[in-house]
PDB file of N, CA and C in Angstrom:
ATOM      1  N   UNK M  29      51.332 -73.604 130.175  1.00 46.00           N
ATOM      2  CA  UNK M  29      52.021 -73.815 128.969  1.00 46.00           C
ATOM      3  C   UNK M  29      51.653 -74.521 127.931  1.00 46.00           C
ATOM      4  N   UNK M  30      51.639 -74.121 126.337  1.00 51.00           N
ATOM      5  CA  UNK M  30      51.219 -74.463 125.638  1.00 51.00           C
ATOM      6  C   UNK M  30      52.313 -75.983 125.239  1.00 51.00           C
ATOM      7  N   UNK M  31      51.256 -76.827 124.536  1.00 51.00           N
ATOM      8  CA  UNK M  31      52.213 -78.140 124.280  1.00 51.00           C
ATOM      9  C   UNK M  31      51.941 -78.188 122.782  1.00 51.00           C
ATOM     10  N   UNK M  32      53.139 -78.817 122.385  1.00 48.00           N
ATOM     11  CA  UNK M  32      53.175 -78.880 120.949  1.00 48.00           C
ATOM     12  C   UNK M  32      53.048 -80.359 120.571  1.00 48.00           C
ATOM     13  N   UNK M  33      51.900 -80.880 119.298  1.00 47.00           N
ATOM     14  CA  UNK M  33      51.322 -82.091 119.107  1.00 47.00           C
ATOM     15  C   UNK M  33      51.868 -82.014 117.954  1.00 47.00           C
ATOM     16  N   UNK M  34      51.498 -83.325 117.076  1.00 47.00           N
ATOM     17  CA  UNK M  34      51.250 -83.616 115.941  1.00 47.00           C
ATOM     18  C   UNK M  34      49.878 -83.831 115.481  1.00 47.00           C
ATOM     19  N   UNK M  35      49.574 -82.882 114.390  1.00 51.00           N
ATOM     20  CA  UNK M  35      48.193 -83.007 113.936  1.00 51.00           C
ATOM     21  C   UNK M  35      48.482 -83.092 112.274  1.00 51.00           C
ATOM     22  N   UNK M  36      47.583 -83.872 111.825  1.00 53.00           N
ATOM     23  CA  UNK M  36      47.423 -83.489 109.730  1.00 53.00           C
ATOM     24  C   UNK M  36      46.348 -82.903 109.741  1.00 53.00           C
ATOM     25  N   UNK M  37      46.709 -81.751 108.775  1.00 54.00           N
ATOM     26  CA  UNK M  37      45.056 -81.172 108.536  1.00 54.00           C
ATOM     27  C   UNK M  37      45.017 -81.606 107.198  1.00 54.00           C
ATOM     28  N   UNK M  38      43.788 -81.394 106.689  1.00 52.00           N
ATOM     29  CA  UNK M  38      43.663 -81.912 105.356  1.00 52.00           C
ATOM     30  C   UNK M  38      44.262 -80.980 104.318  1.00 52.00           C
ATOM     31  N   UNK M  39      44.636 -81.945 103.405  1.00 52.00           N
ATOM     32  CA  UNK M  39      45.416 -81.684 102.041  1.00 52.00           C
ATOM     33  C   UNK M  39      45.026 -80.282 101.307  1.00 52.00           C
ATOM     34  N   UNK M  40      43.765 -79.992 101.684  1.00 50.00           N
ATOM     35  CA  UNK M  40      42.832 -78.783 100.913  1.00 50.00           C
ATOM     36  C   UNK M  40      43.238 -77.778 101.647  1.00 50.00           C
ATOM     37  N   UNK M  41      42.992 -77.814 103.190  1.00 51.00           N
ATOM     38  CA  UNK M  41      43.598 -76.803 103.661  1.00 51.00           C
ATOM     39  C   UNK M  41      44.941 -75.887 103.774  1.00 51.00           C
ATOM     40  N   UNK M  42      45.833 -77.026 103.537  1.00 52.00           N
ATOM     41  CA  UNK M  42      47.460 -76.642 103.240  1.00 52.00           C
ATOM     42  C   UNK M  42      47.423 -76.284 102.123  1.00 52.00           C
ATOM     43  N   UNK M  43      46.728 -76.609 100.999  1.00 49.00           N
ATOM     44  CA  UNK M  43      46.813 -76.269  99.830  1.00 49.00           C
ATOM     45  C   UNK M  43      46.020 -74.271  99.602  1.00 49.00           C
ATOM     46  N   UNK M  44      45.063 -74.270 100.667  1.00 52.00           N
ATOM     47  CA  UNK M  44      44.344 -72.967 100.310  1.00 52.00           C
ATOM     48  C   UNK M  44      45.138 -72.132 101.084  1.00 52.00           C
ATOM     49  N   UNK M  45      45.851 -72.559 102.482  1.00 51.00           N
ATOM     50  CA  UNK M  45      46.805 -71.423 102.887  1.00 51.00           C
ATOM     51  C   UNK M  45      48.183 -71.071 102.476  1.00 51.00           C
ATOM     52  N   UNK M  46      48.520 -72.519 101.441  1.00 51.00           N
ATOM     53  CA  UNK M  46      49.389 -71.915 100.244  1.00 51.00           C
ATOM     54  C   UNK M  46      49.542 -70.898  99.762  1.00 51.00           C
ATOM     55  N   UNK M  47      48.564 -71.067  98.926  1.00 54.00           N
ATOM     56  CA  UNK M  47      47.808 -70.212  97.937  1.00 54.00           C
ATOM     57  C   UNK M  47      47.629 -68.896  98.030  1.00 54.00           C
ATOM     58  N   UNK M  48      47.087 -68.564  99.489  1.00 54.00           N
ATOM     59  CA  UNK M  48      46.592 -67.353  99.487  1.00 54.00           C
ATOM     60  C   UNK M  48      47.309 -66.589 101.005  1.00 54.00           C
ATOM     61  N   UNK M  49      48.440 -67.355 101.065  1.00 48.00           N
ATOM     62  CA  UNK M  49      49.512 -66.309 102.289  1.00 48.00           C
ATOM     63  C   UNK M  49      50.387 -65.663 101.798  1.00 48.00           C
ATOM     64  N   UNK M  50      50.426 -64.602 102.091  1.00 59.00           N
ATOM     65  CA  UNK M  50      51.357 -63.514 101.635  1.00 59.00           C
ATOM     66  C   UNK M  50      52.319 -62.898 102.859  1.00 59.00           C
ATOM     67  N   UNK M  51      51.697 -63.565 104.201  1.00 74.00           N
ATOM     68  CA  UNK M  51      52.179 -63.052 105.387  1.00 74.00           C
ATOM     69  C   UNK M  51      52.366 -64.037 106.382  1.00 74.00           C
ATOM     70  N   UNK M  52      53.080 -64.331 107.472  1.00 86.00           N
ATOM     71  CA  UNK M  52      52.654 -65.280 108.198  1.00 86.00           C
ATOM     72  C   UNK M  52      51.086 -65.312 108.779  1.00 86.00           C
ATOM     73  N   UNK M  53      50.758 -66.600 108.742  1.00 90.00           N
ATOM     74  CA  UNK M  53      49.254 -66.865 109.096  1.00 90.00           C
ATOM     75  C   UNK M  53      49.186 -67.906 109.901  1.00 90.00           C
ATOM     76  N   UNK M  54      48.528 -67.540 110.439  1.00 93.00           N
ATOM     77  CA  UNK M  54      47.758 -68.815 111.953  1.00 93.00           C
ATOM     78  C   UNK M  54      46.746 -69.282 111.662  1.00 93.00           C
ATOM     79  N   UNK M  55      46.502 -70.722 112.006  1.00 92.00           N
ATOM     80  CA  UNK M  55      45.281 -71.590 111.888  1.00 92.00           C
ATOM     81  C   UNK M  55      44.689 -71.505 113.171  1.00 92.00           C
ATOM     82  N   UNK M  56      43.701 -71.407 113.617  1.00 93.00           N
ATOM     83  CA  UNK M  56      43.320 -71.947 114.881  1.00 93.00           C
ATOM     84  C   UNK M  56      41.978 -72.568 114.662  1.00 93.00           C
ATOM     85  N   UNK M  57      41.682 -73.620 115.498  1.00 91.00           N
ATOM     86  CA  UNK M  57      40.732 -74.746 115.598  1.00 91.00           C
ATOM     87  C   UNK M  57      40.272 -74.537 117.126  1.00 91.00           C
ATOM     88  N   UNK M  58      39.085 -74.343 117.022  1.00 90.00           N
ATOM     89  CA  UNK M  58      38.916 -73.739 118.334  1.00 90.00           C
ATOM     90  C   UNK M  58      38.037 -74.863 119.207  1.00 90.00           C
ATOM     91  N   UNK M  59      38.220 -75.354 120.300  1.00 87.00           N
ATOM     92  CA  UNK M  59      37.237 -76.203 121.065  1.00 87.00           C
ATOM     93  C   UNK M  59      36.379 -75.838 122.188  1.00 87.00           C
ATOM     94  N   UNK M  60      35.974 -76.567 122.799  1.00 86.00           N
ATOM     95  CA  UNK M  60      35.308 -76.108 124.065  1.00 86.00           C
ATOM     96  C   UNK M  60      36.267 -75.943 125.094  1.00 86.00           C
ATOM     97  N   UNK M  61      37.492 -76.918 125.387  1.00 91.00           N
ATOM     98  CA  UNK M  61      38.730 -76.449 126.193  1.00 91.00           C
ATOM     99  C   UNK M  61      39.873 -76.447 126.068  1.00 91.00           C
ATOM    100  N   UNK M  62      40.080 -76.371 124.613  1.00 92.00           N
ATOM    101  CA  UNK M  62      41.346 -75.930 123.796  1.00 92.00           C
ATOM    102  C   UNK M  62      41.576 -75.292 122.662  1.00 92.00           C
ATOM    103  N   UNK M  63      42.513 -74.514 122.028  1.00 93.00           N
ATOM    104  CA  UNK M  63      42.858 -74.305 120.834  1.00 93.00           C
ATOM    105  C   UNK M  63      44.083 -74.713 120.274  1.00 93.00           C
ATOM    106  N   UNK M  64      43.987 -75.177 119.355  1.00 92.00           N
ATOM    107  CA  UNK M  64      45.078 -75.576 118.122  1.00 92.00           C
ATOM    108  C   UNK M  64      45.416 -74.789 117.473  1.00 92.00           C
ATOM    109  N   UNK M  65      46.779 -74.390 117.451  1.00 93.00           N
ATOM    110  CA  UNK M  65      47.333 -73.210 116.736  1.00 93.00           C
ATOM    111  C   UNK M  65      48.513 -73.481 115.932  1.00 93.00           C
ATOM    112  N   UNK M  66      48.681 -73.379 114.493  1.00 92.00           N
ATOM    113  CA  UNK M  66      49.422 -73.680 113.800  1.00 92.00           C
ATOM    114  C   UNK M  66      49.996 -72.670 113.017  1.00 92.00           C
ATOM    115  N   UNK M  67      51.203 -72.050 112.390  1.00 92.00           N
ATOM    116  CA  UNK M  67      51.546 -71.122 111.888  1.00 92.00           C
ATOM    117  C   UNK M  67      52.224 -71.343 110.503  1.00 92.00           C
ATOM    118  N   UNK M  68      52.110 -70.777 109.351  1.00 88.00           N
ATOM    119  CA  UNK M  68      52.771 -70.949 108.389  1.00 88.00           C
ATOM    120  C   UNK M  68      53.335 -69.730 107.900  1.00 88.00           C
ATOM    121  N   UNK M  69      54.657 -69.948 107.421  1.00 82.00           N
ATOM    122  CA  UNK M  69      55.213 -68.639 107.289  1.00 82.00           C
ATOM    123  C   UNK M  69      55.629 -68.522 105.517  1.00 82.00           C
ATOM    124  N   UNK M  70      54.978 -68.888 105.144  1.00 77.00           N
ATOM    125  CA  UNK M  70      55.089 -68.835 103.604  1.00 77.00           C
ATOM    126  C   UNK M  70      55.657 -69.987 103.056  1.00 77.00           C
ATOM    127  N   UNK M  71      56.666 -70.877 103.620  1.00 78.00           N
ATOM    128  CA  UNK M  71      57.103 -72.091 103.264  1.00 78.00           C
ATOM    129  C   UNK M  71      56.997 -73.153 103.985  1.00 78.00           C
ATOM    130  N   UNK M  72      56.992 -73.089 105.693  1.00 80.00           N
ATOM    131  CA  UNK M  72      57.100 -74.140 106.415  1.00 80.00           C
ATOM    132  C   UNK M  72      55.908 -74.081 107.531  1.00 80.00           C
ATOM    133  N   UNK M  73      55.299 -75.234 107.891  1.00 79.00           N
ATOM    134  CA  UNK M  73      54.156 -75.089 108.941  1.00 79.00           C
ATOM    135  C   UNK M  73      55.187 -75.141 110.219  1.00 79.00           C
ATOM    136  N   UNK M  74      54.406 -74.471 111.235  1.00 83.00           N
ATOM    137  CA  UNK M  74      55.299 -75.142 112.707  1.00 83.00           C
ATOM    138  C   UNK M  74      54.339 -76.457 113.059  1.00 83.00           C
ATOM    139  N   UNK M  75      55.085 -76.552 114.207  1.00 86.00           N
ATOM    140  CA  UNK M  75      54.387 -77.798 115.035  1.00 86.00           C
ATOM    141  C   UNK M  75      52.652 -77.063 115.583  1.00 86.00           C
ATOM    142  N   UNK M  76      51.881 -78.241 115.972  1.00 90.00           N
ATOM    143  CA  UNK M  76      50.614 -77.550 116.309  1.00 90.00           C
ATOM    144  C   UNK M  76      50.795 -77.521 117.894  1.00 90.00           C
ATOM    145  N   UNK M  77      50.480 -76.071 118.486  1.00 92.00           N
ATOM    146  CA  UNK M  77      50.453 -75.634 119.814  1.00 92.00           C
ATOM    147  C   UNK M  77      49.118 -75.918 120.156  1.00 92.00           C
ATOM    148  N   UNK M  78      48.911 -76.215 121.544  1.00 94.00           N
ATOM    149  CA  UNK M  78      47.492 -76.454 122.013  1.00 94.00           C
ATOM    150  C   UNK M  78      47.505 -75.259 123.214  1.00 94.00           C
ATOM    151  N   UNK M  79      46.689 -74.647 123.205  1.00 96.00           N
ATOM    152  CA  UNK M  79      46.488 -73.649 124.345  1.00 96.00           C
ATOM    153  C   UNK M  79      45.267 -73.790 125.182  1.00 96.00           C
ATOM    154  N   UNK M  80      44.762 -73.396 126.579  1.00 95.00           N
ATOM    155  CA  UNK M  80      43.626 -73.817 127.076  1.00 95.00           C
ATOM    156  C   UNK M  80      42.535 -72.579 126.830  1.00 95.00           C
ATOM    157  N   UNK M  81      41.177 -72.744 126.873  1.00 92.00           N
ATOM    158  CA  UNK M  81      40.481 -71.679 126.444  1.00 92.00           C
ATOM    159  C   UNK M  81      40.132 -70.663 127.641  1.00 92.00           C
ATOM    160  N   UNK M  82      40.874 -70.852 128.954  1.00 94.00           N
ATOM    161  CA  UNK M  82      40.884 -69.721 129.777  1.00 94.00           C
ATOM    162  C   UNK M  82      41.676 -68.704 129.786  1.00 94.00           C
ATOM    163  N   UNK M  83      41.441 -67.602 130.118  1.00 94.00           N
ATOM    164  CA  UNK M  83      42.034 -66.137 130.258  1.00 94.00           C
ATOM    165  C   UNK M  83      43.844 -66.412 130.027  1.00 94.00           C
ATOM    166  N   UNK M  84      44.229 -67.240 130.841  1.00 96.00           N
ATOM    167  CA  UNK M  84      45.785 -67.457 130.846  1.00 96.00           C
ATOM    168  C   UNK M  84      46.077 -67.931 129.438  1.00 96.00           C
ATOM    169  N   UNK M  85      45.362 -69.383 128.940  1.00 96.00           N
ATOM    170  CA  UNK M  85      45.843 -69.817 127.860  1.00 96.00           C
ATOM    171  C   UNK M  85      45.559 -68.643 126.430  1.00 96.00           C
ATOM    172  N   UNK M  86      44.425 -68.021 126.693  1.00 95.00           N
ATOM    173  CA  UNK M  86      44.447 -66.776 125.843  1.00 95.00           C
ATOM    174  C   UNK M  86      45.437 -66.182 125.520  1.00 95.00           C
ATOM    175  N   UNK M  87      45.890 -65.397 126.962  1.00 96.00           N
ATOM    176  CA  UNK M  87      47.030 -64.507 126.677  1.00 96.00           C
ATOM    177  C   UNK M  87      48.357 -65.450 126.293  1.00 96.00           C
ATOM    178  N   UNK M  88      48.893 -66.418 126.614  1.00 97.00           N
ATOM    179  CA  UNK M  88      49.401 -67.297 125.968  1.00 97.00           C
ATOM    180  C   UNK M  88      49.766 -67.456 124.629  1.00 97.00           C
ATOM    181  N   UNK M  89      48.336 -67.641 123.843  1.00 97.00           N
ATOM    182  CA  UNK M  89      48.124 -67.759 122.559  1.00 97.00           C
ATOM    183  C   UNK M  89      48.312 -66.396 122.187  1.00 97.00           C
ATOM    184  N   UNK M  90      48.148 -65.384 122.805  1.00 96.00           N
ATOM    185  CA  UNK M  90      48.465 -63.946 122.077  1.00 96.00           C
ATOM    186  C   UNK M  90      49.904 -63.724 122.183  1.00 96.00           C
ATOM    187  N   UNK M  91      50.722 -64.240 123.113  1.00 97.00           N
ATOM    188  CA  UNK M  91      52.221 -64.161 123.416  1.00 97.00           C
ATOM    189  C   UNK M  91      52.840 -64.770 121.927  1.00 97.00           C
ATOM    190  N   UNK M  92      52.231 -65.978 122.052  1.00 96.00           N
ATOM    191  CA  UNK M  92      52.747 -66.786 121.013  1.00 96.00           C
ATOM    192  C   UNK M  92      52.718 -66.324 119.216  1.00 96.00           C
ATOM    193  N   UNK M  93      51.632 -65.945 119.071  1.00 95.00           N
ATOM    194  CA  UNK M  93      51.359 -65.166 117.872  1.00 95.00           C
ATOM    195  C   UNK M  93      52.202 -63.713 117.436  1.00 95.00           C
ATOM    196  N   UNK M  94      52.197 -63.274 118.526  1.00 95.00           N
ATOM    197  CA  UNK M  94      52.951 -61.843 118.585  1.00 95.00           C
ATOM    198  C   UNK M  94      54.559 -62.158 118.244  1.00 95.00           C
ATOM    199  N   UNK M  95      55.055 -62.953 119.116  1.00 95.00           N
ATOM    200  CA  UNK M  95      56.373 -63.527 119.091  1.00 95.00           C
ATOM    201  C   UNK M  95      56.386 -64.198 117.593  1.00 95.00           C
ATOM    202  N   UNK M  96      55.570 -65.066 116.942  1.00 92.00           N
ATOM    203  CA  UNK M  96      55.834 -65.820 115.724  1.00 92.00           C
ATOM    204  C   UNK M  96      55.397 -64.733 114.450  1.00 92.00           C
ATOM    205  N   UNK M  97      55.360 -63.487 114.825  1.00 92.00           N
ATOM    206  CA  UNK M  97      54.937 -62.413 113.918  1.00 92.00           C
ATOM    207  C   UNK M  97      53.754 -62.708 112.800  1.00 92.00           C
ATOM    208  N   UNK M  98      52.977 -63.205 113.473  1.00 92.00           N
ATOM    209  CA  UNK M  98      51.791 -63.475 112.626  1.00 92.00           C
ATOM    210  C   UNK M  98      51.055 -62.186 112.507  1.00 92.00           C
ATOM    211  N   UNK M  99      50.501 -61.671 111.216  1.00 88.00           N
ATOM    212  CA  UNK M  99      49.763 -60.862 110.780  1.00 88.00           C
ATOM    213  C   UNK M  99      48.202 -61.390 110.412  1.00 88.00           C
ATOM    214  N   UNK M 100      48.054 -62.310 110.286  1.00 89.00           N
ATOM    215  CA  UNK M 100      46.566 -63.057 109.599  1.00 89.00           C
ATOM    216  C   UNK M 100      46.340 -64.158 110.370  1.00 89.00           C
ATOM    217  N   UNK M 101      45.289 -64.360 111.064  1.00 91.00           N
ATOM    218  CA  UNK M 101      44.607 -65.678 111.483  1.00 91.00           C
ATOM    219  C   UNK M 101      42.917 -65.862 111.254  1.00 91.00           C
ATOM    220  N   UNK M 102      43.007 -67.577 110.581  1.00 89.00           N
ATOM    221  CA  UNK M 102      41.872 -67.914 110.189  1.00 89.00           C
ATOM    222  C   UNK M 102      41.596 -68.760 111.646  1.00 89.00           C
ATOM    223  N   UNK M 103      40.080 -68.986 111.735  1.00 88.00           N
ATOM    224  CA  UNK M 103      39.635 -69.723 112.944  1.00 88.00           C
ATOM    225  C   UNK M 103      38.497 -70.548 112.255  1.00 88.00           C
ATOM    226  N   UNK M 104      38.427 -71.387 112.901  1.00 83.00           N
ATOM    227  CA  UNK M 104      37.266 -72.396 112.715  1.00 83.00           C
ATOM    228  C   UNK M 104      36.890 -73.140 113.790  1.00 83.00           C
ATOM    229  N   UNK M 105      35.744 -72.814 114.226  1.00 70.00           N
ATOM    230  CA  UNK M 105      35.152 -73.455 115.323  1.00 70.00           C
ATOM    231  C   UNK M 105      33.956 -74.200 114.983  1.00 70.00           C
ATOM    232  N   UNK M 106      33.380 -75.397 115.431  1.00 72.00           N
ATOM    233  CA  UNK M 106      32.270 -76.278 114.811  1.00 72.00           C
ATOM    234  C   UNK M 106      31.411 -76.349 116.373  1.00 72.00           C
ATOM    235  N   UNK M 107      30.057 -75.882 116.153  1.00 67.00           N
ATOM    236  CA  UNK M 107      29.416 -76.433 117.581  1.00 67.00           C
ATOM    237  C   UNK M 107      28.221 -75.984 117.275  1.00 67.00           C
ATOM    238  N   UNK M 108      26.982 -76.712 117.696  1.00 67.00           N
ATOM    239  CA  UNK M 108      25.861 -76.673 117.370  1.00 67.00           C
ATOM    240  C   UNK M 108      24.974 -75.401 118.531  1.00 67.00           C
ATOM    241  N   UNK M 109      25.885 -75.130 119.642  1.00 63.00           N
ATOM    242  CA  UNK M 109      25.587 -74.108 120.842  1.00 63.00           C
ATOM    243  C   UNK M 109      24.841 -73.329 120.706  1.00 63.00           C
ATOM    244  N   UNK M 110      24.828 -72.326 119.254  1.00 61.00           N
ATOM    245  CA  UNK M 110      24.424 -71.274 118.887  1.00 61.00           C
ATOM    246  C   UNK M 110      22.814 -71.575 118.308  1.00 61.00           C
ATOM    247  N   UNK M 111      22.759 -73.082 118.101  1.00 65.00           N
ATOM    248  CA  UNK M 111      21.721 -73.049 117.155  1.00 65.00           C
ATOM    249  C   UNK M 111      20.653 -73.249 118.598  1.00 65.00           C
ATOM    250  N   UNK M 112      21.077 -74.133 119.514  1.00 65.00           N
ATOM    251  CA  UNK M 112      20.242 -74.299 120.946  1.00 65.00           C
ATOM    252  C   UNK M 112      19.946 -72.907 121.280  1.00 65.00           C
ATOM    253  N   UNK M 113      21.109 -71.936 121.352  1.00 65.00           N
ATOM    254  CA  UNK M 113      20.543 -70.399 121.848  1.00 65.00           C
ATOM    255  C   UNK M 113      19.690 -69.783 121.122  1.00 65.00           C
ATOM    256  N   UNK M 114      19.753 -69.905 119.812  1.00 63.00           N
ATOM    257  CA  UNK M 114      18.841 -69.216 118.887  1.00 63.00           C
ATOM    258  C   UNK M 114      17.330 -69.752 119.229  1.00 63.00           C
ATOM    259  N   UNK M 115      17.429 -71.055 119.237  1.00 64.00           N
ATOM    260  CA  UNK M 115      15.939 -71.706 119.189  1.00 64.00           C
ATOM    261  C   UNK M 115      15.407 -71.534 120.855  1.00 64.00           C
ATOM    262  N   UNK M 116      16.076 -71.558 121.622  1.00 65.00           N
ATOM    263  CA  UNK M 116      15.411 -70.639 122.842  1.00 65.00           C
ATOM    264  C   UNK M 116      15.055 -69.712 122.860  1.00 65.00           C
ATOM    265  N   UNK M 117      15.636 -68.462 122.088  1.00 68.00           N
ATOM    266  CA  UNK M 117      15.139 -67.085 122.126  1.00 68.00           C
ATOM    267  C   UNK M 117      13.907 -67.370 120.833  1.00 68.00           C
ATOM    268  N   UNK M 118      13.853 -68.029 120.075  1.00 66.00           N
ATOM    269  CA  UNK M 118      12.547 -68.111 119.114  1.00 66.00           C
ATOM    270  C   UNK M 118      11.377 -68.841 119.850  1.00 66.00           C
ATOM    271  N   UNK M 119      11.623 -69.757 120.938  1.00 59.00           N
ATOM    272  CA  UNK M 119      10.644 -70.651 121.393  1.00 59.00           C
ATOM    273  C   UNK M 119      10.118 -70.154 122.835  1.00 59.00           C
TER     274      UNK M 119
END
């Protein structure tokens, strides 16, 4: 089951979402073992929900987004894994 936690995003991220949101929007921050999700409904932000990156967690995330009526998702993930794989392919 997802767990709610309090996380503060950067003010610039909130400002961008507020200016660009015309419908319910979710922001996802993807990590190796968890996905953090917050929903903006045009006026208010939800609590941050945390989901696992295994298939059960992904299905729970999908159900959560559907139940929240989310129509747009923005995703952020920072990793150097793709660089290591591309380096291995080239060398």
